[in-house]
Amino acid sequence: MLASVVGPHAPEAAVDAAWLTTTGWQAVEVTTGRWFPDQPEPLSELVRWTGSPVSVARVVDSDCAIVTGLAPGGRPWRTALHIDSVADYAEYEPEALLLPEGMDPEEYGARHRAHVPHAARDLVAWAVAAGFPAADPTVIEELLLTESVFVEETWHDVLAELGFPTP
């Protein structure tokens, strides 16, 4: 199934076995292949297949990420983590960060920063759809603007605050 939604190249995926067996949630790292988070079909297919909320983080060098998600019956959401790095990387790797053609990387970063309050509410609704109590959107906003050494740590902090068990 994973191969059908990550693109034309065969992916290598690793499932965090401890996380899977102790909580029922799965963390999958796709190290090759290509995920197209700007296209809703793969995310919708994963939600249909699992019957659960799904999130995908497109991580660039552990410095920044574009994160998308969808819950059954919900609408897709997207946010950026480590927004200053997103703007920096967008200048050199625009396709990796889904920079719209012709948009200035700084403007791209500014739009993501302005969208943080809305993204925080979307994330809370997504987690509620997963069966977790509603988190404080203000705390989620703060976490979305936080920068850890590695962007993966930032995402784990957001997930933990939303109630998801993290590895």
mmCIF file of C-alpha atoms in Angstrom:
data_model
loop_
_atom_site.group_PDB
_atom_site.id
_atom_site.type_symbol
_atom_site.label_atom_id
_atom_site.label_comp_id
_atom_site.label_asym_id
_atom_site.label_seq_id
_atom_site.Cartn_x
_atom_site.Cartn_y
_atom_site.Cartn_z
ATOM 1 C CA MET A 1 0.000 0.000 0.000
ATOM 2 C CA LEU A 2 2.687 2.503 0.931
ATOM 3 C CA ALA A 3 4.363 2.072 -2.439
ATOM 4 C CA SER A 4 1.179 3.078 -4.236
ATOM 5 C CA VAL A 5 0.967 6.437 -2.471
ATOM 6 C CA VAL A 6 4.568 7.620 -2.359
ATOM 7 C CA GLY A 7 5.130 7.790 -6.074
ATOM 8 C CA PRO A 8 6.753 5.922 -8.908
ATOM 9 C CA HIS A 9 9.940 4.938 -7.074
ATOM 10 C CA ALA A 10 9.960 1.953 -4.735
ATOM 11 C CA PRO A 11 10.216 3.365 -1.194
ATOM 12 C CA GLU A 12 12.275 2.070 1.655
ATOM 13 C CA ALA A 13 10.189 2.366 4.774
ATOM 14 C CA ALA A 14 10.973 1.682 8.404
ATOM 15 C CA VAL A 15 8.279 1.249 11.038
ATOM 16 C CA ASP A 16 9.189 2.133 14.609
ATOM 17 C CA ALA A 17 8.312 -1.281 16.080
ATOM 18 C CA ALA A 18 8.200 -0.108 19.724
ATOM 19 C CA TRP A 19 5.763 2.664 18.925
ATOM 20 C CA LEU A 20 3.600 0.342 16.841
ATOM 21 C CA THR A 21 3.357 -2.474 19.384
ATOM 22 C CA THR A 22 2.794 -0.373 22.504
ATOM 23 C CA THR A 23 0.222 2.126 21.245
ATOM 24 C CA GLY A 24 -1.356 0.980 18.017
ATOM 25 C CA TRP A 25 -0.134 4.126 16.241
ATOM 26 C CA GLN A 26 2.543 3.800 13.578
ATOM 27 C CA ALA A 27 5.486 5.966 12.642
ATOM 28 C CA VAL A 28 6.786 5.220 9.178
ATOM 29 C CA GLU A 29 9.894 6.798 7.728
ATOM 30 C CA VAL A 30 10.135 6.749 3.956
ATOM 31 C CA THR A 31 13.779 7.191 3.047
ATOM 32 C CA THR A 32 13.509 6.893 -0.720
ATOM 33 C CA GLY A 33 10.716 7.311 -3.167
ATOM 34 C CA ARG A 34 8.708 10.478 -3.297
ATOM 35 C CA TRP A 35 5.700 11.729 -1.404
ATOM 36 C CA PHE A 36 3.557 14.380 -3.014
ATOM 37 C CA PRO A 37 2.019 16.283 -0.092
ATOM 38 C CA ASP A 38 0.675 18.940 -2.446
ATOM 39 C CA GLN A 39 -1.673 16.348 -3.953
ATOM 40 C CA PRO A 40 -4.573 15.261 -1.717
ATOM 41 C CA GLU A 41 -5.068 11.816 -3.269
ATOM 42 C CA PRO A 42 -2.212 9.975 -1.507
ATOM 43 C CA LEU A 43 -3.224 11.376 1.892
ATOM 44 C CA SER A 44 -6.878 10.508 1.264
ATOM 45 C CA GLU A 45 -5.876 7.010 0.203
ATOM 46 C CA LEU A 46 -3.908 6.474 3.429
ATOM 47 C CA VAL A 47 -6.863 7.715 5.496
ATOM 48 C CA ARG A 48 -9.203 5.363 3.616
ATOM 49 C CA TRP A 49 -6.782 2.474 4.015
ATOM 50 C CA THR A 50 -6.126 2.998 7.741
ATOM 51 C CA GLY A 51 -9.488 4.453 8.787
ATOM 52 C CA SER A 52 -7.489 6.825 10.990
ATOM 53 C CA PRO A 53 -6.058 10.322 10.907
ATOM 54 C CA VAL A 54 -2.818 10.504 8.943
ATOM 55 C CA SER A 55 -0.021 13.026 8.912
ATOM 56 C CA VAL A 56 2.997 13.269 6.663
ATOM 57 C CA ALA A 57 6.021 15.455 7.287
ATOM 58 C CA ARG A 58 8.276 16.300 4.359
ATOM 59 C CA VAL A 59 11.541 16.859 6.232
ATOM 60 C CA VAL A 60 14.478 18.688 4.679
ATOM 61 C CA ASP A 61 17.833 17.839 6.273
ATOM 62 C CA SER A 62 16.216 17.730 9.757
ATOM 63 C CA ASP A 63 16.172 21.547 9.553
ATOM 64 C CA CYS A 64 12.577 22.207 8.510
ATOM 65 C CA ALA A 65 9.430 20.459 7.357
ATOM 66 C CA ILE A 66 6.130 20.881 5.596
ATOM 67 C CA VAL A 67 3.546 18.812 7.458
ATOM 68 C CA THR A 68 0.183 17.797 6.044
ATOM 69 C CA GLY A 69 -2.619 15.835 7.608
ATOM 70 C CA LEU A 70 -6.146 14.561 7.156
ATOM 71 C CA ALA A 71 -8.691 12.768 9.347
ATOM 72 C CA PRO A 72 -11.593 10.630 8.173
ATOM 73 C CA GLY A 73 -14.396 13.021 7.256
ATOM 74 C CA GLY A 74 -12.109 16.019 7.786
ATOM 75 C CA ARG A 75 -10.391 18.448 5.503
ATOM 76 C CA PRO A 76 -6.669 18.477 4.739
ATOM 77 C CA TRP A 77 -4.391 20.852 6.627
ATOM 78 C CA ARG A 78 -0.796 21.964 6.141
ATOM 79 C CA THR A 79 1.751 23.770 8.266
ATOM 80 C CA ALA A 80 5.464 24.463 8.314
ATOM 81 C CA LEU A 81 7.926 23.749 11.109
ATOM 82 C CA HIS A 82 11.045 25.860 11.637
ATOM 83 C CA ILE A 83 9.600 28.572 9.405
ATOM 84 C CA ASP A 84 12.789 30.654 9.125
ATOM 85 C CA SER A 85 14.594 27.600 7.750
ATOM 86 C CA VAL A 86 11.674 26.919 5.407
ATOM 87 C CA ALA A 87 12.187 30.356 3.856
ATOM 88 C CA ASP A 88 15.953 29.768 3.591
ATOM 89 C CA TYR A 89 15.581 26.339 1.985
ATOM 90 C CA ALA A 90 12.795 27.533 -0.312
ATOM 91 C CA GLU A 91 15.319 29.742 -2.057
ATOM 92 C CA TYR A 92 17.588 26.795 -2.918
ATOM 93 C CA GLU A 93 15.201 23.818 -2.949
ATOM 94 C CA PRO A 94 11.787 25.285 -3.867
ATOM 95 C CA GLU A 95 10.347 21.949 -5.008
ATOM 96 C CA ALA A 96 11.258 20.280 -1.710
ATOM 97 C CA LEU A 97 9.170 22.812 0.213
ATOM 98 C CA LEU A 98 6.315 23.215 -2.260
ATOM 99 C CA LEU A 99 7.144 26.850 -3.009
ATOM 100 C CA PRO A 100 4.564 28.098 -5.516
ATOM 101 C CA GLU A 101 6.189 29.103 -8.778
ATOM 102 C CA GLY A 102 7.138 32.768 -8.802
ATOM 103 C CA MET A 103 6.669 33.304 -5.045
ATOM 104 C CA ASP A 104 9.430 34.963 -3.075
ATOM 105 C CA PRO A 105 10.853 32.581 -0.419
ATOM 106 C CA GLU A 106 10.560 35.261 2.287
ATOM 107 C CA GLU A 107 6.901 35.810 1.392
ATOM 108 C CA TYR A 108 6.413 32.036 1.556
ATOM 109 C CA GLY A 109 7.837 31.990 5.078
ATOM 110 C CA ALA A 110 5.723 34.996 6.077
ATOM 111 C CA ARG A 111 2.557 33.294 4.815
ATOM 112 C CA HIS A 112 3.334 30.190 6.839
ATOM 113 C CA ARG A 113 3.996 32.313 9.926
ATOM 114 C CA ALA A 114 0.686 34.184 9.481
ATOM 115 C CA HIS A 115 -1.134 30.866 9.057
ATOM 116 C CA VAL A 116 0.093 29.395 12.382
ATOM 117 C CA PRO A 117 -3.053 30.238 14.427
ATOM 118 C CA HIS A 118 -5.288 28.607 11.820
ATOM 119 C CA ALA A 119 -2.939 25.615 11.526
ATOM 120 C CA ALA A 120 -3.005 25.172 15.311
ATOM 121 C CA ARG A 121 -6.819 24.956 15.270
ATOM 122 C CA ASP A 122 -6.646 22.469 12.366
ATOM 123 C CA LEU A 123 -4.190 20.307 14.305
ATOM 124 C CA VAL A 124 -6.393 20.328 17.396
ATOM 125 C CA ALA A 125 -9.422 19.268 15.325
ATOM 126 C CA TRP A 126 -7.322 16.539 13.676
ATOM 127 C CA ALA A 127 -6.239 15.175 17.066
ATOM 128 C CA VAL A 128 -9.827 15.282 18.380
ATOM 129 C CA ALA A 129 -10.844 13.221 15.319
ATOM 130 C CA ALA A 130 -8.195 10.717 16.449
ATOM 131 C CA GLY A 131 -9.947 10.444 19.812
ATOM 132 C CA PHE A 132 -7.750 12.714 21.917
ATOM 133 C CA PRO A 133 -9.066 15.527 24.160
ATOM 134 C CA ALA A 134 -8.864 19.001 22.656
ATOM 135 C CA ALA A 135 -5.479 20.612 23.323
ATOM 136 C CA ASP A 136 -5.083 24.332 23.896
ATOM 137 C CA PRO A 137 -4.589 25.890 20.422
ATOM 138 C CA THR A 138 -2.449 28.645 21.946
ATOM 139 C CA VAL A 139 0.049 26.059 23.203
ATOM 140 C CA ILE A 140 0.045 24.384 19.787
ATOM 141 C CA GLU A 141 0.718 27.779 18.159
ATOM 142 C CA GLU A 142 3.713 28.281 20.443
ATOM 143 C CA LEU A 143 5.051 24.836 19.600
ATOM 144 C CA LEU A 144 4.602 25.426 15.863
ATOM 145 C CA LEU A 145 6.809 28.499 16.232
ATOM 146 C CA THR A 146 9.423 26.714 18.358
ATOM 147 C CA GLU A 147 12.695 25.562 16.852
ATOM 148 C CA SER A 148 14.461 22.518 18.245
ATOM 149 C CA VAL A 149 17.867 21.284 17.133
ATOM 150 C CA PHE A 150 16.100 18.836 14.782
ATOM 151 C CA VAL A 151 12.715 19.513 13.228
ATOM 152 C CA GLU A 152 11.665 15.951 14.056
ATOM 153 C CA GLU A 153 11.912 16.872 17.764
ATOM 154 C CA THR A 154 9.631 19.837 17.202
ATOM 155 C CA TRP A 155 7.046 17.637 15.476
ATOM 156 C CA HIS A 156 7.205 15.053 18.287
ATOM 157 C CA ASP A 157 6.619 17.866 20.810
ATOM 158 C CA VAL A 158 3.535 19.011 18.865
ATOM 159 C CA LEU A 159 2.211 15.449 18.643
ATOM 160 C CA ALA A 160 2.792 14.873 22.370
ATOM 161 C CA GLU A 161 0.909 18.062 23.268
ATOM 162 C CA LEU A 162 -1.986 16.920 21.053
ATOM 163 C CA GLY A 163 -2.116 13.665 23.019
ATOM 164 C CA PHE A 164 -0.491 11.301 20.545
ATOM 165 C CA PRO A 165 2.005 8.867 22.006
ATOM 166 C CA THR A 166 5.438 9.578 20.602
ATOM 167 C CA PRO A 167 8.435 7.292 20.268
#
